[in-house]
Coordinates of C-alpha atoms in Angstrom, one line a residue:
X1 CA -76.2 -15.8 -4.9
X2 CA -73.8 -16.9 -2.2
X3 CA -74.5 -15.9 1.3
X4 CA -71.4 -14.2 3.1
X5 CA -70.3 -16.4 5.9
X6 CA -71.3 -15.6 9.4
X7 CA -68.7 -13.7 11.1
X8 CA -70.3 -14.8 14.7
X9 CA -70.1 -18.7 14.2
X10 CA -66.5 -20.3 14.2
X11 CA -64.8 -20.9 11.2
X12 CA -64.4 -24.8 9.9
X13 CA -60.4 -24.6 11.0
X14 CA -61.7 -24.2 14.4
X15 CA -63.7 -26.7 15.3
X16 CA -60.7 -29.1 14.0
X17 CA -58.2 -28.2 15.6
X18 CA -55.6 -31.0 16.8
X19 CA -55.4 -31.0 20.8
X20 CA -51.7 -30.0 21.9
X21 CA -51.9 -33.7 23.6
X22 CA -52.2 -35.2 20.2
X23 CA -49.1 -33.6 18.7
X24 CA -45.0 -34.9 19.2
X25 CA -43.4 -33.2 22.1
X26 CA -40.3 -31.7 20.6
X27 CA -37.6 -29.4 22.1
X28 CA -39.7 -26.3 20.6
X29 CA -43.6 -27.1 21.9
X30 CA -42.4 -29.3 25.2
X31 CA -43.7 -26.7 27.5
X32 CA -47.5 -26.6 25.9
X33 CA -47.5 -30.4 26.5
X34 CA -47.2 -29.5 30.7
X35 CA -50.0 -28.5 32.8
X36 CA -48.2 -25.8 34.7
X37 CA -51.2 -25.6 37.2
X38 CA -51.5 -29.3 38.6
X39 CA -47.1 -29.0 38.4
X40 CA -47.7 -25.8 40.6
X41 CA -49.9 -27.4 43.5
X42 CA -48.5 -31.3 42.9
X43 CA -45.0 -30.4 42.5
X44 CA -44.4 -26.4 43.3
X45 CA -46.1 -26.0 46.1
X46 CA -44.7 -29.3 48.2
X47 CA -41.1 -28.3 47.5
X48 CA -41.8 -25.0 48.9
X49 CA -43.1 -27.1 51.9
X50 CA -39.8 -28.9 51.9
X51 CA -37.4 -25.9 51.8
X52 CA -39.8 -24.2 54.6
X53 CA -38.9 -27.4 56.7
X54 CA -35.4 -26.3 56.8
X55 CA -36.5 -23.0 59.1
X56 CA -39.3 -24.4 60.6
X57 CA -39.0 -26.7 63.4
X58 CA -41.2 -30.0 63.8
X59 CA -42.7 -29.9 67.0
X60 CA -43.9 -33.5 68.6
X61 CA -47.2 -32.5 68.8
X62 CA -47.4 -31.4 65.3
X63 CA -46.3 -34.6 63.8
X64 CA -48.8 -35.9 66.1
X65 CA -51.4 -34.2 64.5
X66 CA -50.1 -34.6 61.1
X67 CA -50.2 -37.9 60.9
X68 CA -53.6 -37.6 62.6
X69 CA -54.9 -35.7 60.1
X70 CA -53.3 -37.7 57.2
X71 CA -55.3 -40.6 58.0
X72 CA -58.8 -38.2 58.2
X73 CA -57.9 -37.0 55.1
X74 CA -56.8 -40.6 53.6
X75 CA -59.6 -41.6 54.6
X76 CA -61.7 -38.8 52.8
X77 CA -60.6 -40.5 49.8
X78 CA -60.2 -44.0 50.4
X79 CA -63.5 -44.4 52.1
X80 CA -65.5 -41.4 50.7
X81 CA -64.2 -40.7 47.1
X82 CA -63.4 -44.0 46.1
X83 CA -65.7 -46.3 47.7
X84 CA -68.3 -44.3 48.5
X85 CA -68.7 -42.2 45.6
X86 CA -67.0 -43.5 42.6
X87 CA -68.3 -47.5 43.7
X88 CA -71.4 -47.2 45.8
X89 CA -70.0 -50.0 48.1
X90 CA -72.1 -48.3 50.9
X91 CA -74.2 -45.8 51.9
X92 CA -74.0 -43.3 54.2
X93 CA -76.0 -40.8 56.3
X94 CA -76.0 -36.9 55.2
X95 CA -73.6 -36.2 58.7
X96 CA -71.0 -38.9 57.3
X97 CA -71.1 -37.8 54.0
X98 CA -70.3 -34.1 54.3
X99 CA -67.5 -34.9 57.0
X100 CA -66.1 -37.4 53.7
X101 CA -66.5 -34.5 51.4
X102 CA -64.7 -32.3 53.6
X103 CA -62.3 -34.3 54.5
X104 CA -61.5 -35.6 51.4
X105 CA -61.5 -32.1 50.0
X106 CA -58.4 -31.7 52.6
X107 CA -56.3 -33.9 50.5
X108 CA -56.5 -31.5 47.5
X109 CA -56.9 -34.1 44.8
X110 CA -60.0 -32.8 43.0
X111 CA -63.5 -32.9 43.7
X112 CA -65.6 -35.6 43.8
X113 CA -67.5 -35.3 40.8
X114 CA -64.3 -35.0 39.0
X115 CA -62.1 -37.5 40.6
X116 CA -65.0 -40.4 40.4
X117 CA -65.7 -39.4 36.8
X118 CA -61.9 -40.7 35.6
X119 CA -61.8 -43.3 38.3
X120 CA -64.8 -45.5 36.6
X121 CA -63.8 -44.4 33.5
X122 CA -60.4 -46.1 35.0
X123 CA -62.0 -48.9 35.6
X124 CA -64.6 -49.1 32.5
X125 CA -61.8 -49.0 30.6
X126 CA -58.5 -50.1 32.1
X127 CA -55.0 -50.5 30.5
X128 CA -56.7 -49.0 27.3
X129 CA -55.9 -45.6 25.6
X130 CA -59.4 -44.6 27.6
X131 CA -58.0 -45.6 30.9
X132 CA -56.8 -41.6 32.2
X133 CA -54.1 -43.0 34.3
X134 CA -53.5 -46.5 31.9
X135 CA -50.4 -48.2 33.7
X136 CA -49.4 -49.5 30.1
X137 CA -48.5 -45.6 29.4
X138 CA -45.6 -46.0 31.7
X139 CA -45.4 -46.6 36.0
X140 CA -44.4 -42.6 36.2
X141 CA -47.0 -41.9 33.8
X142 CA -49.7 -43.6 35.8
X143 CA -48.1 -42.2 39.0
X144 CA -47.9 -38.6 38.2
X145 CA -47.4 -37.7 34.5
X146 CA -51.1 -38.0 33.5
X147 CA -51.4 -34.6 35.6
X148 CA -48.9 -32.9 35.3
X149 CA -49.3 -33.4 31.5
X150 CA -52.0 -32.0 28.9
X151 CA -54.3 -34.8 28.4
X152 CA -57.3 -34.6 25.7
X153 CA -60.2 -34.5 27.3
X154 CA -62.1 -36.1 24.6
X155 CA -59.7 -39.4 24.9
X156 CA -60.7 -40.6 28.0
X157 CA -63.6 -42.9 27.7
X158 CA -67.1 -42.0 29.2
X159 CA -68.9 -43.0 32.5
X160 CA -72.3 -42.5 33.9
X161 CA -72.4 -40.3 37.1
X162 CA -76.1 -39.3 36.9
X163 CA -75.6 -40.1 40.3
X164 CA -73.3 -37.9 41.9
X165 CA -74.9 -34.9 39.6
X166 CA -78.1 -35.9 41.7
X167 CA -76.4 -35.9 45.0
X168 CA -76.3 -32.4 46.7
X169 CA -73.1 -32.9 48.7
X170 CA -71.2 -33.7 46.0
X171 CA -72.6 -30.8 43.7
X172 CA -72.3 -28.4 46.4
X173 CA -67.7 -29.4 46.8
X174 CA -67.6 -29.4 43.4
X175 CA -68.7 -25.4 43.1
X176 CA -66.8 -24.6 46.1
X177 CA -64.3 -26.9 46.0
X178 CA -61.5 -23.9 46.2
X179 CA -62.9 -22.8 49.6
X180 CA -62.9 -26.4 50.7
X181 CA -59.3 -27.1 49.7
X182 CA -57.7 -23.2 50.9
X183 CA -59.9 -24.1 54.2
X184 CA -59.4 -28.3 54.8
X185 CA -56.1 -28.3 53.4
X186 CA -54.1 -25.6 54.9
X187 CA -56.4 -23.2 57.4
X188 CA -57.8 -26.1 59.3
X189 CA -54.5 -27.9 60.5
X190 CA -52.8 -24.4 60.7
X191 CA -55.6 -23.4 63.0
X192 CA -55.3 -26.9 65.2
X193 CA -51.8 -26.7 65.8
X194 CA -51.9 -22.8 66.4
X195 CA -54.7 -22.5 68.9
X196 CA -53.5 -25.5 70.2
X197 CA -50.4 -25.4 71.4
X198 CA -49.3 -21.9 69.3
X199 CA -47.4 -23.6 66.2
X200 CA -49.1 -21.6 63.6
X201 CA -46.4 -22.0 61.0
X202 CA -45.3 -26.2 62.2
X203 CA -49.0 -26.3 61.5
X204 CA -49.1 -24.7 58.3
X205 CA -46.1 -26.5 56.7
X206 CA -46.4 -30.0 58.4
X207 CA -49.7 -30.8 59.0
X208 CA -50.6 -28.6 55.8
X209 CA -48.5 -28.7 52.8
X210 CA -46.3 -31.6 53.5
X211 CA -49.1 -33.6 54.8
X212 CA -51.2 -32.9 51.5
X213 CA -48.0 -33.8 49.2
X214 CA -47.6 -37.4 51.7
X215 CA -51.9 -37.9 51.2
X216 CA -51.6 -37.4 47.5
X217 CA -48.2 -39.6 46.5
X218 CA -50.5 -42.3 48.8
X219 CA -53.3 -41.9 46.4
X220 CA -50.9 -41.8 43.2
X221 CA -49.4 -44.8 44.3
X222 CA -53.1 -46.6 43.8
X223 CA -52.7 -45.6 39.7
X224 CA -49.0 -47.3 39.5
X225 CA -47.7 -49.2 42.5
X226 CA -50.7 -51.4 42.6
X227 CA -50.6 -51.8 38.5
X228 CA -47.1 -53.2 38.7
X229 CA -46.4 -54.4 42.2
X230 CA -48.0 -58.2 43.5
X231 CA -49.7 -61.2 42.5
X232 CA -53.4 -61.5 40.7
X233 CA -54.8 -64.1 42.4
X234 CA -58.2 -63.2 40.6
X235 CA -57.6 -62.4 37.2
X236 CA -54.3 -61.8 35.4
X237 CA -55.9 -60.1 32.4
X238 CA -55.3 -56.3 33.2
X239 CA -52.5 -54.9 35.2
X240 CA -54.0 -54.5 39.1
X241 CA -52.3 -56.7 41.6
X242 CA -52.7 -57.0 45.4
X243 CA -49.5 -56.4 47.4
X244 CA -49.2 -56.2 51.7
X245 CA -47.1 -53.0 50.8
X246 CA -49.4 -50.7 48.5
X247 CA -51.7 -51.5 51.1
X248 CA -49.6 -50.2 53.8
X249 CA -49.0 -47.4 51.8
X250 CA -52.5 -46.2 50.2
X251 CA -54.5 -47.1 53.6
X252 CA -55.6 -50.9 52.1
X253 CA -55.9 -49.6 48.7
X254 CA -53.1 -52.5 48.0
X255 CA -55.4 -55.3 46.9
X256 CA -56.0 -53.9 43.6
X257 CA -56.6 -57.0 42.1
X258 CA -59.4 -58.1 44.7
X259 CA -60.9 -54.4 44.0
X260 CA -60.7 -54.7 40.2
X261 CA -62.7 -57.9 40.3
X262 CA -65.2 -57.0 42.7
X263 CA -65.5 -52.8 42.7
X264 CA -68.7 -52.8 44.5
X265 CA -67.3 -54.4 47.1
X266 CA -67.0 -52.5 50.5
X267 CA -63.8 -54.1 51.2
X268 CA -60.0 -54.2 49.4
X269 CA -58.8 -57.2 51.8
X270 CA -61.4 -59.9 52.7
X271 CA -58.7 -62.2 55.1
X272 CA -58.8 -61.0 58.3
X273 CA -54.9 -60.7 58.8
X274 CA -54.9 -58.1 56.0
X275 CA -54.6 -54.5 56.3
X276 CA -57.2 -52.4 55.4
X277 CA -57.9 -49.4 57.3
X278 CA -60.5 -48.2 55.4
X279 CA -62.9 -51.1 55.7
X280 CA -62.5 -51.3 59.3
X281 CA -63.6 -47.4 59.4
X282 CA -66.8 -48.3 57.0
X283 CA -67.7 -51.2 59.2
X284 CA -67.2 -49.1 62.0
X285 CA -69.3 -46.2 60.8
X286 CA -72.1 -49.0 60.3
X287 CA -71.9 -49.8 64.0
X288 CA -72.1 -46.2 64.7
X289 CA -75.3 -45.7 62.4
X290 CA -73.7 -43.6 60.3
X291 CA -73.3 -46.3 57.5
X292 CA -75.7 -49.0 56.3
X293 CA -76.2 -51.2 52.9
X294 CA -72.3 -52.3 53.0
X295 CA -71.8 -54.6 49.9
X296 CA -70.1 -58.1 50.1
X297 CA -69.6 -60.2 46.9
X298 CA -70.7 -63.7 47.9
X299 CA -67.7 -65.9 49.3
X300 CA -68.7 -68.6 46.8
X301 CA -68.3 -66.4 43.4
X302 CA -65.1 -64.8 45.4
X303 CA -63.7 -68.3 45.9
X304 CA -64.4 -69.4 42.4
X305 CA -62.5 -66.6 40.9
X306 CA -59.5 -67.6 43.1
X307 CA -59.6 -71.2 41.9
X308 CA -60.1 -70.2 38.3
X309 CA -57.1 -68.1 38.2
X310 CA -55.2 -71.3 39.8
X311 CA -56.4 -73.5 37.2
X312 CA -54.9 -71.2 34.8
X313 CA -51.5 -71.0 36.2
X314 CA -51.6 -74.7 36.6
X315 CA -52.2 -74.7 33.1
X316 CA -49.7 -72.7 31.9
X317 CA -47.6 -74.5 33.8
X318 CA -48.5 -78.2 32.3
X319 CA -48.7 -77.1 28.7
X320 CA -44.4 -76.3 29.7
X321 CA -44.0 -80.0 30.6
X322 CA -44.0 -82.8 28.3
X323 CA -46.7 -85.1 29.4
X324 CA -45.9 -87.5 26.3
X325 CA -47.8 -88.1 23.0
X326 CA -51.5 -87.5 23.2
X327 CA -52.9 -91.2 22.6
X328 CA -55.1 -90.4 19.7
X329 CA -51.8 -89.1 17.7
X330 CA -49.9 -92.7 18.5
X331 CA -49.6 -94.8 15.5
X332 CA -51.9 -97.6 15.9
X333 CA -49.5 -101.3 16.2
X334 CA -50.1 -105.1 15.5
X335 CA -50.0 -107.5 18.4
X336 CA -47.2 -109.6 16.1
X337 CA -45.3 -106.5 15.1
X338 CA -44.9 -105.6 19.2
X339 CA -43.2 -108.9 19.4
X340 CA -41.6 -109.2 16.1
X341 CA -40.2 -105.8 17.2
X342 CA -39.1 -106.7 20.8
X343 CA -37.4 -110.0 19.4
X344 CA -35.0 -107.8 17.4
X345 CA -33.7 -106.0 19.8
X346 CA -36.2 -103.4 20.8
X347 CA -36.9 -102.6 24.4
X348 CA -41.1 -102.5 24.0
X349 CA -43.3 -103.2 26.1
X350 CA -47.6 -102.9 26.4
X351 CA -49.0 -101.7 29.3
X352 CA -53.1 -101.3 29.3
X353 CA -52.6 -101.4 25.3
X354 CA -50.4 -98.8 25.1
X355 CA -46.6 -99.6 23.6
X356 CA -43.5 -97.7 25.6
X357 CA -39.9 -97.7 24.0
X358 CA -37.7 -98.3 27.1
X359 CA -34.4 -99.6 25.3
X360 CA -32.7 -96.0 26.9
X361 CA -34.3 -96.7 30.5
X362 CA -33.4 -100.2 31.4
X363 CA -30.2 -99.7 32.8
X364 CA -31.7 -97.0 34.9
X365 CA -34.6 -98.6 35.8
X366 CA -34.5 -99.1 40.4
X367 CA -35.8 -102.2 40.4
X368 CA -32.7 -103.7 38.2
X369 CA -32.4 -104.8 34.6
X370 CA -33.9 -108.4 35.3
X371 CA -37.2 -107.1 36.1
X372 CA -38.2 -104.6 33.6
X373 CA -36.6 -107.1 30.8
X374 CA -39.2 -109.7 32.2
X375 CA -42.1 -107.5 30.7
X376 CA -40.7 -106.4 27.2
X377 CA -42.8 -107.8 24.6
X378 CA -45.6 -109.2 26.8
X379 CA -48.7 -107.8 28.3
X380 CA -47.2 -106.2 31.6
X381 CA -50.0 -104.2 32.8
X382 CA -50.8 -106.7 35.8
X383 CA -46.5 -106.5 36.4
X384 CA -47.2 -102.9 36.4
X385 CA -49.8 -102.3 38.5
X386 CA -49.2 -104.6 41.8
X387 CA -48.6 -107.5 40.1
X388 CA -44.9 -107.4 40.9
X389 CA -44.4 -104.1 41.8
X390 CA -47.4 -101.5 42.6
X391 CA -45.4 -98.5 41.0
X392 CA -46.1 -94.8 41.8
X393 CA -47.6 -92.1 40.4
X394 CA -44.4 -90.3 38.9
X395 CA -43.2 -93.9 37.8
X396 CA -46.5 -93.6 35.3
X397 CA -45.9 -90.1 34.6
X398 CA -42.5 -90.7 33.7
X399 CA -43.7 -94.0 31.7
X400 CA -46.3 -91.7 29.3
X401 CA -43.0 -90.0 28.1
X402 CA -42.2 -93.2 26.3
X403 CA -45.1 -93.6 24.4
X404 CA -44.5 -95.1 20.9
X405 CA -47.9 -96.6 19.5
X406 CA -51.4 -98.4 20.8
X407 CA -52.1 -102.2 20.3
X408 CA -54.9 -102.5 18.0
X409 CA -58.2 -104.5 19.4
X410 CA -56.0 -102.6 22.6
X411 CA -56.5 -99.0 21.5
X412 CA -59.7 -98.1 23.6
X413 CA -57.3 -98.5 26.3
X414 CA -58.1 -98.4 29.9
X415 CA -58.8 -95.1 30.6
X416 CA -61.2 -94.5 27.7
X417 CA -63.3 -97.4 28.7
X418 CA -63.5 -96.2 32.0
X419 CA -64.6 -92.6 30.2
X420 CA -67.3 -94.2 28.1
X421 CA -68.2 -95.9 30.7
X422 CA -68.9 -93.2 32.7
X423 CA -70.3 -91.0 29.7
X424 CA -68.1 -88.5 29.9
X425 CA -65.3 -86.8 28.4
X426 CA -62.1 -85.9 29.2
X427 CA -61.0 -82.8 31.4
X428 CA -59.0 -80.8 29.1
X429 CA -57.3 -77.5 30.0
X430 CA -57.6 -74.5 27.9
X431 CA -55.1 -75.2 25.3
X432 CA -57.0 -78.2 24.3
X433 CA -54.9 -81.1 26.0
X434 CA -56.1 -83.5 28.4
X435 CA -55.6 -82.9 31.9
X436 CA -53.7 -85.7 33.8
X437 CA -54.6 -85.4 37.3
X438 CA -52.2 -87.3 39.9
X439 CA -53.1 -91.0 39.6
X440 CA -54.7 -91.0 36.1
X441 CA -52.2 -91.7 33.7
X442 CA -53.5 -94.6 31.4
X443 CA -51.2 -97.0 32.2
X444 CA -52.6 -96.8 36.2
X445 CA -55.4 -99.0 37.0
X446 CA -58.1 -98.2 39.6
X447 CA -57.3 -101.4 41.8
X448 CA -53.7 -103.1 42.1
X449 CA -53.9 -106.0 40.2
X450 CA -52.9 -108.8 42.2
X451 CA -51.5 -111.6 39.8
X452 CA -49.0 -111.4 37.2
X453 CA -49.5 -114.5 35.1
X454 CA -49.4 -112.3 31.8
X455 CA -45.9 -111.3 32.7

């Protein structure tokens, strides 16, 4: 006999149920898609702030402070939940780490178990549908819409933090991270500017809720501007870039694609003419004794990362420019055809074994008709190389465009002698094709040659 079901266990429907994230927003449903709590404090609360502005007078001293306490707070999150926390760049002593926490809890952007968790997942996974705050959703999405809109939970891809569980700072703001935020965010700058110098309510609505909205577009601004703003001098495969002004604006958060490349790194900006707040307060922390074990990623695996990413913009750039027919995909000529052809009419001539077609280029040629006539059907790779005229390097480059066929008992021409004679192979970029550095082109030889009998 069949059991009746159990009326305390969820029913199969349940436990299937399609998150409102995973549905189409239409005109009827839009307003389960919004997280009307994050819109509340991210976008309620400073608008409030703003229309309280109009009554409430901004006292010098108050901005003062507020800008004071923007960088404390900044800093709480630059230096304490990004790089501290979410990277273990450094370490720091239990007095450094609860001011962080605190501090940091004054921005109201989470706590820090939660706002490390989706910033590796960020970075375990970026520009994927794991990323939390993916750029490739959308700059506004990245910026703010990933709040103030439902996400699923079970989409956003999974980190370690073993670490931060085992850390009793960061357990103890994360279960009273209310208390921290009502007493960081608003009481303690209210209280400041109130026993100060008696601007209770400047101190509330400046150096509280405007301040926190200022703090928290800074951070957002991490998520988008420094996805879409700058170069990648690094690596151009994800989104992050490094720009001078998302640095400016998220306390040196701005060279994303520095960080990206090197997270463990203590530092955003390793030139010293770049701004970086933050790792000027970590190093300064260390001289203090407050800080210690601040991670560098060698200079050498830096610098080959930089060079790498040139080499593959140089590339891209060659593989746009017509550097002539590759030699092994010339036709392979006679010595007697070359001059049978020249003699009826043809403008060829051989240089080191390769054959050039310039019929269209002797008019133009600067040194006159005369003298590039003088070499067609002959061997004029002495003429060409300092025989009679030492030509330059864009006068070979120029030449390779030409390129009609190889001289047989000619074909190892110069250039692959000299490779087999050093035992080597050619430097090819990464699209296959041979990389011509300044100088090389076949037709060049090492030494000026100084007769020109053959011509």
């Amino acid at each position: 006999m069949s059991s009746k079901p159990d009326a305390s266990r969820p029913r199969a429907a349940d436990t299937k149920k399609v998150h409102i994230a995973d549905t189409h927003m239409t005109r009827q449903n839009w307003y389960k898609h919004v997280n009307w709590l994050n819109v509340t404090f991210i976008i309620g609360v400073p608008l409030a702030g703003c229309i309280q502005a109009f009554w409430v007078p901004l006292q010098l001293k108050t901005a003062i402070w507020a800008v004071i306490y923007y960088f404390f707070t900044g800093l709480g999150i630059t230096a304490g939940y990004h790089r501290l926390w979410a990277h273990c760049s450094y370490s720091a002593t239990l007095p450094l780490r609860i001011w962080l926490a605190l501090v940091g809890g004054g921005a109201v952007e989470g706590s820090i178990r939660w706002w490390a968790r989706d910033h590796r997942a960020h970075h375990r996974y970026t520009d994927t549908d794991k990323d939390p705050y993916s750029v490739r959703k959308g700059l506004l999405y990245s910026h703010l819409g990933w709040m103030v809109m439902k996400q699923n939970p079970k989409r956003i891809g999974r980190t370690d933090i073993t670490d931060l569980n085992e850390d009793p700072v960061v357990v103890w703001q994360h279960r009273n991270y209310i208390k921290v935020v009502l007493t960081m965010g608003l009481i303690v700058p209210m209280l400041v500017s109130g026993l100060g110098w008696g601007d209770w309510y400047g101190g509330f609505v400046y150096a509280g809720i405007l301040r926190i909205f200022f703090v928290q577009q800074a951070t957002f601004c991490v998520n988008s501007l420094a996805h879409w703003l700058g170069d990648q001098p690094f690596d151009d495969r994800n989104s992050p870039r490094d720009h001078i002004i998302t640095a400016l604006v998220t306390l040196g958060e701005g060279y994303h694609n520095f960080h990206h490349e090197f997270p463990s790194d203590y530092r955003n900006a390793i030139e010293w003419h770049q701004y970086d707040p933050t790792k000027w307060t970590i190093w300064t922390c260390k001289q203090l004794g407050l800080a210690y074990d601040l991670k560098q990623f060698r200079s050498n695996e830096i610098e080959k990362g930089r060079v790498q990413q040139l080499q593959k913009k140089i590339d891209q750039k060659r593989a746009k420019l017509d550097w002539g027919t590759p030699l092994d995909q010339l036709p392979v000529m006679e010595w007697d055809d070359y001059v049978e052809q020249t003699k009826n009419g043809r403008g060829l001539i051989s240089i080191a074994g390769v054959v050039h077609d310039v019929t269209d280029f002797i008019k133009d040629h600067p040194g006159g008709k005369a003298m590039i006539k003088s070499g067609l059907g002959k061997d004029a790779t002495a003429m060409f190389n300092g025989g009679v005229y030492y030509h330059s390097n864009g006068a070979h480059n120029l030449l390779s465009t030409m390129r009609v066929g190889v001289i047989r008992g000619g074909g190892e021409v110069e250039i692959w002698k000299r490779a087999q004679k050093e035992n080597s192979e050619y430097v090819r970029d990464e699209t296959g094709q041979r990389i011509i550095r300044a100088g090389q082109q076949v037709t060049k030889m090492p030494e000026p040659i100084p007769t020109a009998d053959a011509a």
